[in-house]
Amino acid sequence: MDGGRFAVKRTVGEKVVVEADIFTDGHEVLAGRLLYRKEGEGDWTEAALEPLVNDRWQGEFPVAELGRYLYTLEAWIDAFETWRRFLGKKIEAGQGVSVELEIGAELIRAAGRRAEGAEAQRLAEWADSLAGAKSQTRAAALALDPELALLMARHPDRRLATTYGRDLAVVVEPERARFSAWYEMFPRSCAVEPGRPGTFKDCQARLPYVARMGFDVLYLPPIHPIGLTGRKGPNNSPAAAPDDPGSPWAIGSAEGGHKAIHPQLGDLEDFRRLRERARELGLEIALDLAFQCSPDHPWVREHPDWFRRRPDGTVQYAENPPKKYEDIYPLDFDTQDRAGLWAELRSVVLFWIEQGVRIFRVDNPHTKPFAFWEWLIEGLKKEHPELIFLAEAFTRPKVMYRLAKAGFSQSYTYFAWRNAKWELTRYFKELTQTDVREFFRPNLWPNTPDILTEYLQTGGRPAFMARLVLAATLGSSYGIYGPAFELGEGRAREFGGEEYLDSEKYQIRNWDLDRPDSLKDFIARINRIRRENPALQSNRNLCFHEVDNERLICYSKRTKDGSNVILVVVNLDPHHSHTGWLNLKLEELGLTGETNFQVHDLLGEARFIWSGPRNYVELNPGLVPAHVFAVRKRLRTERDFDYYL
Amino acid sequence: MDGGRFAVKRTVGEKVVVEADIFTDGHEVLAGRLLYRKEGEGDWTEAALEPLVNDRWQGEFPVAELGRYLYTLEAWIDAFETWRRFLGKKIEAGQGVSVELEIGAELIRAAGRRAEGAEAQRLAEWADSLAGAKSQTRAAALALDPELALLMARHPDRRLATTYGRDLAVVVEPERARFSAWYEMFPRSCAVEPGRPGTFKDCQARLPYVARMGFDVLYLPPIHPIGLTGRKGPNNSPAAAPDDPGSPWAIGSAEGGHKAIHPQLGDLEDFRRLRERARELGLEIALDLAFQCSPDHPWVREHPDWFRRRPDGTVQYAENPPKKYEDIYPLDFDTQDRAGLWAELRSVVLFWIEQGVRIFRVDNPHTKPFAFWEWLIEGLKKEHPELIFLAEAFTRPKVMYRLAKAGFSQSYTYFAWRNAKWELTRYFKELTQTDVREFFRPNLWPNTPDILTEYLQTGGRPAFMARLVLAATLGSSYGIYGPAFELGEGRAREFGGEEYLDSEKYQIRNWDLDRPDSLKDFIARINRIRRENPALQSNRNLCFHEVDNERLICYSKRTKDGSNVILVVVNLDPHHSHTGWLNLKLEELGLTGETNFQVHDLLGEARFIWSGPRNYVELNPGLVPAHVFAVRKRLRTERDFDYYL
């Protein structure tokens, strides 16, 4: 973590395992402690540090509460244990130890002076017995007694202890920061009647549909008034007709800015009711933080200095030639009135926190300063450690990771564009088996309103199913943009692009949720499997297994205690059936080579008896392109039945 | 390097290549510089930093002088280049750029104000031309002119530049720190007549013998008076006879301590003559720094507080039960008189520096504080940057590496115990292909007076030859303890141990240097090959190649410019002939698959025409157990001869 500059991340109830190289010159025995505390609270709590091998030590501590914890290390030369081992070797070699016993008695007396009460007395007595022992055998027994070793370990001489010299931080977040299923939906498309703009009330009526699919975060694109100046029409056409609703990301009009609600959606009261009803159904509402303005945003008038001006006096709109976004003014985070701008943006988040929002999806965080996000998130979390921020950081890898270090709880990833086995394997090893996992929590989206991948455009329903299984089982957090996803919407505006045809970003869509080919039941099943199988609620345990077919990918997840093991096989080819032989890493499944075991397909309910590492699979994408197996170790044998007795 | 706490190492004339991740939020173009300077000297010199890929940047600077260099990085947003690319895209898209040209003219004017003289004027003129350009075509040509880009790059606005925030260090040492061949020899065994203790004069007579073998460092075990108390007899027997010479590492007697010379060897004048004569023959004398005392050392009397006392008033001698070293008193580096002890030890090194010694082999550095070595070596090198310290750090890996970070130029390694192909490959990849190579320079010893490996005990002459080739070609620095090595001394004191029978540590040996089976000519040839082939003078370029026989190991070394390529194959089995097919990584040899090439065995003078990656080898250990090939790319064809014309 850049030498301790940034915090690692955990969720409530997890453990933090700390490893360190601890050594010194010479041959003395060392001892050490892991020190930890909640930030802002008093004394360090101590946890054991135990040597592993090759001067590597390990300790762990629990993080039971939301917020920031600090930890550091302390180690010292353990004079008593050094003496004890030395004595043991001399006795074993049959050498005289009378002087050693004197040295030991003095070490014990000194420990007694550091101790108090009964333990002080016990140590003093022990020292006297040792000094007065009549025979070397008796003295050795006294000196090497494990009870003494334990007692001495409780009162070490730490005056010359070395500390790590830096307090490292852990940010502890709610469980949903680690394990979550997101559903993105445009409220204005929620009306049942075609043509009418949906409202929060329509949105509320849609909640049971979303909840039945098993999601736990409902993410709404910006709900604020939309600017008129430069408004885009359907399919991003530069001229909007009077009825065109415009992009929700062109925030702000005469009706208000980032703290206002689009009048067509309803009012604050409607929003609060929506949020409350959602929570009753297990859904947390996530709002979009898009820190940019339409030219009609009140800030443009009230704070002209928050925007970058061109020599001709106009405000610089967003553009990436040849593309122009005349409906968007970026904020100038380096404005002279930096303090004013930053405080106002913070007050936007606080406003929605007051309305009960706890999860925010942040639009394009990579075009705003890292320092702003660190300041904003760390500051808000002091009062509200339950907040979750998802970074829409579709940018270069190092910038993406830097934003995670700045404090974002979760991040979008490159998942949408990783389709082949080799690239999925390489990417997810990077995310789950390197230091990245300490600070970066992937949230996997097969689609978003901006991203309709070629794979989904060309693969049909099997492609949507395969990508759903991958997203929901490779990652403990994932999300879909619906109803486009469950209805298999695969039509792009133009070949070679990733924009949806008739994108909801620019127009209202009316979706037929009851279409028989909807994936809603399949999604509901996947989400139920995720909830019922703790192995799928973490990413640290991901393990890939070999398959002798490049179109089949196989991986497993397992809880630390081994009580839950999930094995997934996905056919990545949406067009053809594929067969293959798995070569399973049995130890990663908690199995040994000799055992037969059962795999129970939680998608199709089929059960197979497998044996050893090599097992056969066959997946027809026209039916279900994946197996999600629960691995059940114990098979019954003749000895389990009455007739055997 | 522990976050910049320690220096990396280079030798005079090398380059330091620096890589860094440099990025910021947003889409602006960045620029950066690598800054470097000699420590203690004035301003930074700037070197270019160029982007590689994925936000990774690279620069390099030369280290032409001995001593410490510092370097750091600076980077900033390049407003002009950002503008220039943006403008280019707008022009390409056929969009109007009049306002952009105004912005650009102002950027150029500002750069002109930062510049001086002719360049200031040139920039001002350019800005005027741009502002006054009659047509967009003309303006674009002016704005995008590469000459302007170069001029602007010379005057960037660095007011908001970000610096790395830490000055990193490079220690630059003499070439011999990287490329050296050591010979260890007991002076007292140098007399021609059996029985008579050798003197420095005998040693001097032996110099041509050592020089002819091609070594460049002659390392002498301690040359100081040897204590009588607790003196060990032959084969480490606890009781010495009156004539037994004792271990040279039991330093100090009534005749003096670490600054004195053993009277039987000669006097300071003899030593200086030896050193001078050695230097004439290309040999640098290395002395042993063994900071410990015999009980008769003057310090024991003069500074009783420099030694740890036991409750019975005796000094604690060295012991590792059941072993006792009653002839050795360790120094107590944590004594109350730490300043006095450390200063005296420093004065010992300075004393020998005054006698012209520049290389020190340090005995058991891992039993003395890391802080002592850092203080000692860094301090001495301020005045004497030409010093070289070799750490006899036979200890755990992390302690070994920590000593290298503390400043030792070279270190002993685990090479002596790495005999199989898999363990040699793994170990040398760690040493040469990880960060270890930045601070740790291995010095490979197949034997030392303490280490006669089982491989040498059991493998006979072929084993000595194979280990010599491995040491001399796997490592750019290596050493042997002779004449035991070249005479193939393989007799151990006891089976299962590594001590020599009749070890020179405890008795004087008389060696027959003219024995016909001596390896001296073979060694001379190896050392000549090392001198003549720069590829063997560095370790960074080591590359292993596959062989389909576990007893054959194959690796290559290549100079950066590709002008010298050495390919080595060694038969690790001293008892049997082995054959195998190599699978060469041709690109690592600077070859392409189609080319035929010649390999010229520099040991046996045989030449082979090879083709492609797969080539056959056959090595009979009874003859020579290794090939050391020079790879010669160019083969002559019909077009090279007259009759073709």
Coordinates of N, CA and C in Angstrom, one line a residue, chain B residues 288-414:
Chain B
D288 N 41.3 -10.0 6.3 CA 40.2 -10.6 7.0 C 39.9 -9.6 8.2
L289 N 38.6 -9.2 8.3 CA 38.2 -8.4 9.5 C 37.4 -9.4 10.4
A290 N 38.0 -9.9 11.4 CA 37.3 -10.8 12.3 C 37.3 -10.1 13.7
F291 N 36.2 -9.4 13.9 CA 36.1 -8.6 15.1 C 35.7 -9.5 16.3
Q292 N 36.7 -10.2 16.8 CA 36.6 -11.0 18.0 C 38.0 -11.2 18.6
C293 N 38.1 -11.7 19.8 CA 39.5 -11.7 20.4 C 39.8 -13.0 21.0
S294 N 41.1 -13.3 21.0 CA 41.5 -14.4 21.9 C 41.5 -13.9 23.3
P295 N 41.5 -14.8 24.3 CA 41.5 -14.3 25.7 C 42.8 -13.5 26.0
D296 N 43.8 -13.6 25.2 CA 45.1 -12.9 25.4 C 45.2 -11.6 24.7
H297 N 44.1 -11.2 24.0 CA 44.1 -10.0 23.2 C 44.3 -8.8 24.2
P298 N 45.1 -7.8 23.8 CA 45.3 -6.6 24.7 C 44.0 -6.0 25.1
W299 N 43.0 -6.0 24.2 CA 41.7 -5.3 24.6 C 41.1 -6.0 25.8
V300 N 41.3 -7.3 26.0 CA 40.7 -8.0 27.2 C 41.1 -7.3 28.5
R301 N 42.4 -7.0 28.5 CA 43.0 -6.3 29.7 C 42.7 -4.8 29.7
E302 N 42.8 -4.2 28.5 CA 42.7 -2.7 28.5 C 41.2 -2.3 28.6
H303 N 40.3 -3.1 28.0 CA 38.9 -2.7 28.0 C 38.0 -3.9 28.4
P304 N 38.1 -4.2 29.7 CA 37.3 -5.4 30.2 C 35.8 -5.2 29.9
D305 N 35.4 -3.9 29.8 CA 34.0 -3.7 29.6 C 33.5 -3.9 28.2
W306 N 34.4 -4.2 27.3 CA 34.0 -4.5 25.9 C 33.6 -6.0 25.8
F307 N 33.6 -6.7 26.9 CA 33.3 -8.2 26.8 C 32.2 -8.4 27.8
R308 N 31.4 -9.4 27.5 CA 30.2 -9.8 28.4 C 30.7 -10.7 29.5
R309 N 30.4 -10.3 30.7 CA 30.9 -11.1 31.8 C 29.7 -12.0 32.4
R310 N 30.1 -13.1 32.9 CA 29.1 -14.0 33.6 C 29.1 -13.7 35.1
P311 N 28.1 -14.2 35.7 CA 28.0 -13.9 37.2 C 29.2 -14.4 38.0
D312 N 30.0 -15.4 37.5 CA 31.2 -15.8 38.2 C 32.4 -15.0 37.8
G313 N 32.2 -13.9 37.1 CA 33.3 -13.0 36.8 C 34.1 -13.3 35.6
T314 N 33.8 -14.5 35.0 CA 34.6 -14.9 33.8 C 34.0 -14.2 32.6
V315 N 34.8 -14.1 31.5 CA 34.2 -13.6 30.3 C 33.5 -14.7 29.5
Q316 N 32.4 -14.4 28.9 CA 31.6 -15.4 28.1 C 32.4 -15.6 26.8
Y317 N 32.9 -16.9 26.7 CA 33.5 -17.2 25.4 C 32.4 -17.6 24.4
A318 N 32.8 -17.8 23.2 CA 31.8 -18.2 22.2 C 31.4 -19.7 22.4
E319 N 30.2 -20.0 22.4 CA 29.8 -21.4 22.4 C 28.4 -21.5 21.8
N320 N 28.2 -22.7 21.2 CA 27.0 -23.1 20.6 C 26.8 -24.6 21.0
P321 N 26.2 -24.8 22.2 CA 26.3 -26.2 22.8 C 25.9 -27.2 21.8
P322 N 26.6 -28.4 21.7 CA 27.7 -28.7 22.6 C 29.1 -28.1 22.3
K323 N 29.2 -27.3 21.2 CA 30.5 -26.8 20.8 C 30.9 -25.6 21.7
K324 N 32.2 -25.6 22.1 CA 32.8 -24.5 22.9 C 34.0 -23.9 22.1
Y325 N 34.1 -22.6 22.0 CA 35.2 -22.0 21.4 C 35.9 -21.2 22.5
E326 N 36.6 -21.9 23.4 CA 37.3 -21.2 24.5 C 38.4 -20.3 24.0
D327 N 38.8 -20.4 22.8 CA 39.9 -19.5 22.3 C 39.3 -18.2 21.7
I328 N 38.0 -18.0 21.8 CA 37.4 -16.8 21.2 C 36.5 -16.1 22.2
Y329 N 36.7 -14.8 22.4 CA 35.8 -14.0 23.2 C 35.1 -13.1 22.2
P330 N 33.8 -13.2 22.1 CA 33.1 -12.2 21.3 C 33.1 -10.8 21.9
L331 N 33.1 -9.8 21.1 CA 33.0 -8.4 21.6 C 31.5 -8.1 21.9
D332 N 31.3 -7.3 23.0 CA 29.9 -6.9 23.3 C 29.6 -5.6 22.7
F333 N 29.0 -5.6 21.5 CA 28.7 -4.4 20.7 C 27.7 -3.5 21.4
D334 N 27.0 -4.0 22.4 CA 26.1 -3.2 23.2 C 26.7 -2.7 24.5
T335 N 28.1 -2.8 24.6 CA 28.7 -2.3 25.8 C 28.4 -0.8 26.1
Q336 N 28.5 -0.5 27.4 CA 28.3 0.9 27.8 C 29.2 1.8 27.0
D337 N 30.4 1.3 26.7 CA 31.4 2.1 26.0 C 31.3 1.8 24.5
R338 N 30.1 1.8 24.0 CA 29.9 1.6 22.6 C 30.7 2.5 21.7
A339 N 30.7 3.8 22.1 CA 31.4 4.7 21.2 C 32.9 4.4 21.2
G340 N 33.5 4.0 22.3 CA 34.9 3.7 22.4 C 35.2 2.4 21.6
L341 N 34.4 1.4 21.7 CA 34.6 0.1 21.0 C 34.5 0.4 19.5
W342 N 33.4 1.0 19.1 CA 33.2 1.2 17.6 C 34.3 2.0 17.0
A343 N 34.7 3.1 17.7 CA 35.8 3.9 17.2 C 37.1 3.1 17.0
E344 N 37.4 2.2 18.0 CA 38.6 1.4 17.9 C 38.5 0.4 16.8
L345 N 37.4 -0.2 16.5 CA 37.2 -1.1 15.4 C 37.4 -0.3 14.1
R346 N 36.9 0.8 14.0 CA 37.0 1.7 12.8 C 38.5 2.0 12.6
S347 N 39.2 2.2 13.7 CA 40.6 2.6 13.6 C 41.4 1.4 13.1
V348 N 40.9 0.2 13.4 CA 41.6 -1.0 12.9 C 41.6 -1.0 11.4
V349 N 40.4 -0.8 10.8 CA 40.2 -0.8 9.4 C 41.1 0.4 8.8
L350 N 41.0 1.5 9.4 CA 41.8 2.7 8.9 C 43.3 2.3 8.9
F351 N 43.8 1.6 9.9 CA 45.2 1.3 10.0 C 45.6 0.5 8.8
W352 N 44.7 -0.5 8.4 CA 45.1 -1.4 7.2 C 44.9 -0.6 5.9
I353 N 44.0 0.3 5.9 CA 43.8 1.2 4.7 C 45.1 1.9 4.5
E354 N 45.7 2.4 5.7 CA 47.0 3.2 5.6 C 48.1 2.3 5.0
Q355 N 48.0 1.0 5.3 CA 49.0 0.1 4.7 C 48.7 -0.3 3.3
G356 N 47.7 0.3 2.7 CA 47.4 0.1 1.3 C 46.3 -0.9 1.0
V357 N 45.7 -1.5 2.0 CA 44.7 -2.5 1.8 C 43.4 -1.8 1.4
R358 N 42.7 -2.4 0.4 CA 41.5 -1.8 -0.2 C 40.3 -2.7 -0.1
I359 N 40.6 -4.0 0.1 CA 39.6 -5.0 0.1 C 39.6 -5.8 1.5
F360 N 38.4 -5.9 2.1 CA 38.3 -6.6 3.3 C 37.2 -7.7 3.2
R361 N 37.6 -8.9 3.7 CA 36.6 -10.0 3.9 C 36.2 -10.0 5.3
V362 N 34.9 -9.8 5.6 CA 34.5 -9.7 7.0 C 33.9 -11.0 7.5
D363 N 34.5 -11.4 8.6 CA 34.1 -12.7 9.3 C 32.8 -12.5 10.0
N364 N 31.9 -13.5 9.8 CA 30.7 -13.5 10.6 C 30.0 -12.2 10.8
P365 N 29.7 -11.4 9.8 CA 29.1 -10.1 10.1 C 27.8 -10.1 10.7
H366 N 27.1 -11.3 10.6 CA 25.7 -11.4 11.0 C 25.6 -11.5 12.6
T367 N 26.8 -11.7 13.2 CA 26.7 -11.7 14.7 C 27.1 -10.3 15.3
K368 N 27.2 -9.3 14.5 CA 27.4 -8.0 14.9 C 26.2 -7.1 14.4
P369 N 26.0 -6.0 15.1 CA 24.8 -5.2 14.7 C 24.8 -4.6 13.3
F370 N 23.6 -4.7 12.6 CA 23.5 -4.1 11.3 C 23.9 -2.6 11.3
A371 N 23.5 -2.0 12.4 CA 23.8 -0.5 12.5 C 25.3 -0.3 12.6
F372 N 26.1 -1.2 13.2 CA 27.5 -1.0 13.2 C 28.1 -1.0 11.8
W373 N 27.6 -2.0 11.0 CA 28.2 -2.1 9.6 C 27.8 -0.9 8.8
E374 N 26.5 -0.4 8.9 CA 26.1 0.8 8.2 C 27.0 1.9 8.5
W375 N 27.2 2.1 9.8 CA 28.0 3.3 10.3 C 29.4 3.1 9.8
L376 N 30.0 1.9 9.9 CA 31.4 1.7 9.6 C 31.6 1.9 8.1
I377 N 30.8 1.2 7.3 CA 31.1 1.1 5.8 C 30.8 2.5 5.2
E378 N 29.6 3.0 5.5 CA 29.2 4.3 4.9 C 30.2 5.4 5.3
G379 N 30.6 5.4 6.6 CA 31.6 6.4 7.0 C 33.0 6.2 6.3
L380 N 33.5 5.0 6.3 CA 34.8 4.8 5.6 C 34.7 5.2 4.2
K381 N 33.6 4.9 3.5 CA 33.5 5.1 2.1 C 33.5 6.6 1.7
K382 N 33.1 7.4 2.7 CA 33.1 8.8 2.4 C 34.5 9.3 2.0
E383 N 35.5 8.8 2.7 CA 36.9 9.1 2.4 C 37.5 8.2 1.4
H384 N 37.0 6.9 1.4 CA 37.7 5.9 0.6 C 36.6 5.1 -0.2
P385 N 36.0 5.8 -1.2 CA 35.0 5.1 -2.0 C 35.4 3.9 -2.7
E386 N 36.8 3.7 -2.8 CA 37.3 2.6 -3.5 C 37.3 1.3 -2.7
L387 N 36.9 1.3 -1.4 CA 36.9 0.1 -0.6 C 35.9 -0.9 -1.1
I388 N 36.3 -2.2 -0.8 CA 35.4 -3.3 -1.1 C 35.3 -4.2 0.1
F389 N 34.0 -4.5 0.5 CA 33.8 -5.3 1.7 C 33.1 -6.6 1.2
L390 N 33.6 -7.7 1.6 CA 32.9 -9.0 1.3 C 32.4 -9.6 2.6
A391 N 31.1 -9.8 2.6 CA 30.4 -10.3 3.9 C 30.5 -11.8 3.9
E392 N 31.0 -12.4 4.9 CA 31.0 -13.9 5.1 C 29.7 -14.2 5.9
A393 N 28.6 -13.9 5.2 CA 27.2 -13.9 5.8 C 26.6 -15.3 5.6
F394 N 27.2 -16.3 6.1 CA 26.5 -17.6 6.1 C 25.5 -17.7 7.1
T395 N 24.3 -17.2 6.8 CA 23.2 -17.1 7.8 C 21.9 -17.1 7.0
R396 N 20.8 -16.8 7.7 CA 19.5 -16.9 7.1 C 19.3 -15.9 5.9
P397 N 18.5 -16.2 4.9 CA 18.5 -15.4 3.7 C 18.2 -13.9 4.0
K398 N 17.2 -13.6 4.9 CA 16.9 -12.2 5.1 C 18.0 -11.5 5.8
V399 N 18.7 -12.1 6.7 CA 19.8 -11.5 7.4 C 21.0 -11.3 6.4
M400 N 21.2 -12.2 5.5 CA 22.2 -12.1 4.4 C 21.9 -10.9 3.6
Y401 N 20.7 -10.7 3.2 CA 20.3 -9.6 2.3 C 20.4 -8.3 3.1
R402 N 20.0 -8.3 4.4 CA 20.0 -7.1 5.2 C 21.5 -6.6 5.3
L403 N 22.4 -7.5 5.4 CA 23.8 -7.1 5.5 C 24.3 -6.4 4.1
A404 N 23.8 -7.0 3.0 CA 24.1 -6.4 1.8 C 23.6 -4.9 1.7
K405 N 22.4 -4.8 2.2 CA 21.8 -3.4 2.2 C 22.6 -2.5 3.2
A406 N 23.2 -3.1 4.2 CA 23.9 -2.3 5.2 C 25.2 -1.7 4.5
G407 N 25.6 -2.2 3.3 CA 26.7 -1.6 2.6 C 27.8 -2.6 2.1
F408 N 27.7 -3.9 2.4 CA 28.7 -4.8 1.9 C 28.6 -4.9 0.4
S409 N 29.8 -4.8 -0.2 CA 29.9 -4.8 -1.7 C 29.6 -6.2 -2.3
Q410 N 30.0 -7.2 -1.6 CA 29.8 -8.6 -2.1 C 29.4 -9.4 -0.9
S411 N 28.9 -10.6 -1.2 CA 28.5 -11.5 -0.1 C 28.8 -13.0 -0.5
Y412 N 29.2 -13.8 0.4 CA 29.2 -15.2 0.2 C 27.7 -15.6 0.1
T413 N 27.5 -16.8 -0.5 CA 26.1 -17.2 -0.8 C 25.9 -18.7 -0.4
Y414 N 24.8 -19.2 -0.8 CA 24.5 -20.7 -0.6 C 25.0 -21.5 -1.7

